Tab-separated table of C-alpha atoms in Angstrom:
chain	number	residue	atom	x	y	z
A	1	MET	CA	-19.450	0.478	24.962
A	2	ALA	CA	-19.653	1.965	21.460
A	3	ILE	CA	-19.806	0.068	18.221
A	4	PHE	CA	-18.136	2.041	15.479
A	5	PRO	CA	-18.690	1.788	11.767
A	6	ILE	CA	-15.987	0.013	9.975
A	7	ARG	CA	-14.062	2.137	7.276
A	8	THR	CA	-13.932	0.245	3.922
A	9	PHE	CA	-11.787	0.159	0.828
A	10	GLY	CA	-11.333	3.594	-0.538
A	11	ASP	CA	-11.358	5.420	2.738
A	12	PRO	CA	-7.835	7.424	2.859
A	13	VAL	CA	-7.430	6.735	6.624
A	14	LEU	CA	-6.794	3.039	5.685
A	15	ARG	CA	-3.657	4.077	3.576
A	16	VAL	CA	-1.898	6.222	6.265
A	17	ARG	CA	0.792	4.958	8.567
A	18	THR	CA	-0.670	5.432	12.108
A	19	GLU	CA	0.962	7.579	14.877
A	20	ARG	CA	2.633	5.914	17.639
A	21	VAL	CA	0.626	5.925	21.074
A	22	GLU	CA	2.485	8.114	23.676
A	23	VAL	CA	-0.307	8.637	26.297
A	24	PHE	CA	-1.742	5.481	28.178
A	25	ASP	CA	-4.765	6.802	29.964
A	26	SER	CA	-8.570	5.967	30.434
A	27	ALA	CA	-9.283	7.321	26.823
A	28	LEU	CA	-6.915	4.724	25.389
A	29	ARG	CA	-8.504	2.004	27.489
A	30	ARG	CA	-11.861	3.001	26.367
A	31	LEU	CA	-10.814	3.053	22.764
A	32	ALA	CA	-9.535	-0.494	23.290
A	33	ASP	CA	-12.738	-1.668	24.798
A	34	ASP	CA	-14.759	-0.085	22.039
A	35	MET	CA	-12.480	-1.615	19.394
A	36	ILE	CA	-13.063	-5.116	20.917
A	37	ASP	CA	-16.872	-4.649	20.930
A	38	THR	CA	-16.765	-3.378	17.333
A	39	MET	CA	-14.579	-6.452	16.279
A	40	TYR	CA	-16.934	-8.920	17.832
A	41	ASP	CA	-20.012	-7.111	16.409
A	42	ALA	CA	-18.626	-7.143	12.799
A	43	PRO	CA	-17.735	-10.079	13.517
A	44	GLY	CA	-13.973	-10.508	12.943
A	45	VAL	CA	-10.842	-11.733	14.561
A	46	GLY	CA	-8.941	-8.574	14.565
A	47	LEU	CA	-9.419	-4.933	14.221
A	48	ALA	CA	-6.852	-2.029	13.821
A	49	ALA	CA	-7.629	1.520	14.878
A	50	PRO	CA	-7.585	2.968	11.304
A	51	GLN	CA	-10.419	0.689	10.386
A	52	ILE	CA	-12.631	2.822	12.709
A	53	GLY	CA	-11.075	6.034	11.531
A	54	VAL	CA	-8.474	6.466	14.306
A	55	SER	CA	-4.821	6.977	13.214
A	56	LYS	CA	-3.258	5.464	16.258
A	57	ARG	CA	-0.988	2.408	16.622
A	58	ILE	CA	-3.353	0.010	18.338
A	59	CYS	CA	-5.023	-3.083	17.324
A	60	VAL	CA	-7.189	-5.783	19.027
A	61	PHE	CA	-7.684	-9.316	18.255
A	62	ASP	CA	-9.029	-12.699	19.351
A	63	ALA	CA	-7.499	-15.667	17.710
A	64	GLY	CA	-9.317	-18.142	20.005
A	65	ASP	CA	-7.823	-17.165	23.303
A	66	GLY	CA	-9.906	-14.267	24.345
A	67	PRO	CA	-9.606	-10.625	23.373
A	68	ARG	CA	-6.079	-9.021	23.415
A	69	VAL	CA	-4.930	-5.484	22.819
A	70	LEU	CA	-1.498	-4.696	21.287
A	71	VAL	CA	-0.283	-0.978	21.272
A	72	ASN	CA	2.623	0.178	19.150
A	73	PRO	CA	3.279	-3.261	17.785
A	74	GLU	CA	6.153	-4.367	15.647
A	75	ILE	CA	6.720	-7.551	14.049
A	76	VAL	CA	10.048	-8.987	15.228
A	77	GLU	CA	10.226	-12.402	13.783
A	78	THR	CA	8.629	-14.523	11.219
A	79	SER	CA	9.265	-18.021	9.789
A	80	GLY	CA	7.893	-20.569	7.497
A	81	GLU	CA	5.119	-20.034	4.931
A	82	TRP	CA	1.332	-20.505	5.042
A	83	GLU	CA	-1.392	-19.871	2.312
A	84	PHE	CA	-4.729	-19.161	3.628
A	85	ASP	CA	-8.024	-17.594	2.057
A	86	GLU	CA	-7.615	-14.235	3.999
A	87	GLY	CA	-10.248	-11.634	4.415
A	88	CYS	CA	-10.562	-8.221	5.876
A	89	LEU	CA	-13.469	-6.198	7.518
A	90	SER	CA	-12.490	-3.264	5.473
A	91	VAL	CA	-12.956	-5.336	2.192
A	92	PRO	CA	-16.197	-7.063	3.212
A	93	GLY	CA	-17.269	-10.317	1.413
A	94	HIS	CA	-14.035	-10.837	-0.178
A	95	TYR	CA	-11.273	-13.577	0.439
A	96	TRP	CA	-8.135	-14.240	-1.431
A	97	PRO	CA	-5.475	-17.009	-1.007
A	98	ILE	CA	-2.485	-15.073	0.591
A	99	THR	CA	0.869	-16.600	1.429
A	100	ARG	CA	2.430	-15.079	4.602
A	101	PRO	CA	4.913	-16.433	7.101
A	102	ALA	CA	3.321	-19.222	9.121
A	103	PHE	CA	4.770	-17.975	12.425
A	104	ALA	CA	4.986	-14.308	13.641
A	105	ARG	CA	6.160	-12.632	16.878
A	106	ALA	CA	5.026	-9.114	17.704
A	107	ARG	CA	6.244	-6.874	20.475
A	108	GLY	CA	4.356	-3.825	21.853
A	109	GLN	CA	2.699	-2.526	24.833
A	110	ASP	CA	-0.614	-3.174	26.638
A	111	VAL	CA	-3.190	-0.332	27.418
A	112	SER	CA	-1.179	0.532	30.526
A	113	GLY	CA	2.188	0.852	28.594
A	114	ALA	CA	3.663	-2.342	29.899
A	115	PRO	CA	5.753	-4.466	27.349
A	116	VAL	CA	3.699	-7.355	25.913
A	117	GLU	CA	4.717	-9.924	23.288
A	118	TYR	CA	2.463	-12.246	21.212
A	119	ALA	CA	3.664	-15.097	19.089
A	120	GLY	CA	1.851	-17.742	17.236
A	121	HIS	CA	1.554	-20.062	14.142
A	122	GLU	CA	-1.061	-20.003	11.436
A	123	LEU	CA	-4.120	-17.870	12.434
A	124	LEU	CA	-2.565	-15.973	15.384
A	125	GLY	CA	0.573	-15.344	13.313
A	126	ARG	CA	-1.493	-14.170	10.379
A	127	VAL	CA	-3.650	-11.889	12.544
A	128	LEU	CA	-0.676	-10.179	14.051
A	129	GLN	CA	0.715	-9.608	10.525
A	130	HIS	CA	-2.600	-8.374	9.100
A	131	GLU	CA	-3.273	-5.908	11.815
A	132	THR	CA	0.209	-4.636	11.732
A	133	ASP	CA	-0.091	-4.067	7.987
A	134	HIS	CA	-3.209	-2.029	8.804
A	135	LEU	CA	-1.166	0.275	11.189
A	136	ASN	CA	1.431	0.656	8.462
A	137	GLY	CA	-1.214	1.858	5.882
A	138	MET	CA	-1.325	-1.412	4.034
A	139	LEU	CA	-4.396	-3.482	2.958
A	140	LEU	CA	-4.421	-7.079	2.074
A	141	ILE	CA	-5.139	-6.387	-1.631
A	142	GLU	CA	-1.509	-5.099	-1.786
A	143	ARG	CA	-0.293	-8.560	-0.911
A	144	LEU	CA	-1.952	-9.958	-4.073
A	145	ASP	CA	-0.023	-10.489	-7.275
A	146	ARG	CA	-0.743	-8.157	-10.015
A	147	PRO	CA	-3.343	-10.158	-12.084
A	148	THR	CA	-5.265	-11.023	-8.860
A	149	ARG	CA	-5.147	-7.451	-7.533
A	150	LYS	CA	-6.531	-6.152	-10.851
A	151	GLU	CA	-9.376	-8.760	-10.615
A	152	ALA	CA	-10.045	-8.015	-6.979
A	153	LEU	CA	-10.159	-4.099	-7.596
A	154	ARG	CA	-12.682	-4.877	-10.407
A	155	ASP	CA	-14.766	-7.030	-8.242
A	156	ILE	CA	-14.718	-4.472	-5.373
A	157	ARG	CA	-15.804	-1.700	-7.778
A	158	ASN	CA	-18.537	-3.870	-9.168
A	159	GLN	CA	-19.805	-4.565	-5.732
A	160	ALA	CA	-19.842	-0.920	-4.800
A	161	LEU	CA	-21.909	-0.249	-8.102
A	162	GLY	CA	-24.119	-3.052	-7.418
A	163	LEU	CA	-23.139	-4.983	-10.432
A	164	PRO	CA	-22.401	-8.708	-10.738
A	165	GLU	CA	-18.813	-9.647	-9.797
């Protein structure tokens, strides 16, 4: 399987809503397998197609129960609230306390097109929301309040320039 470079903050592909997957074939299965390998190599617990430069509505994740693939996901239910220091492979080395719903349920399809549903509290719920955000063209820094986002952007810029944060 192939390991792809992960696109990072500033890459325009990360800001575009992805296209719905309509063809479920061997190429899609290969993409999912490559995404899983890339996620583990990073290492991370989730990866969305835009993070490897592919504008398709597919993500992979492993919140502790083995690798899963979710095609054309939609978050259909959330509840509760949970603050957690969240990071992202596309903003490497940075973590911020982000409050999201503690529970999330996502529906979509597997790589063969069959309906699937994943639901979970805390880590799994967060991963489902985070990866769906990527597929909608949203990065976690957009979930920060204005002062924290301003500081985060400064830190990211300084890191890119090799300056102290």
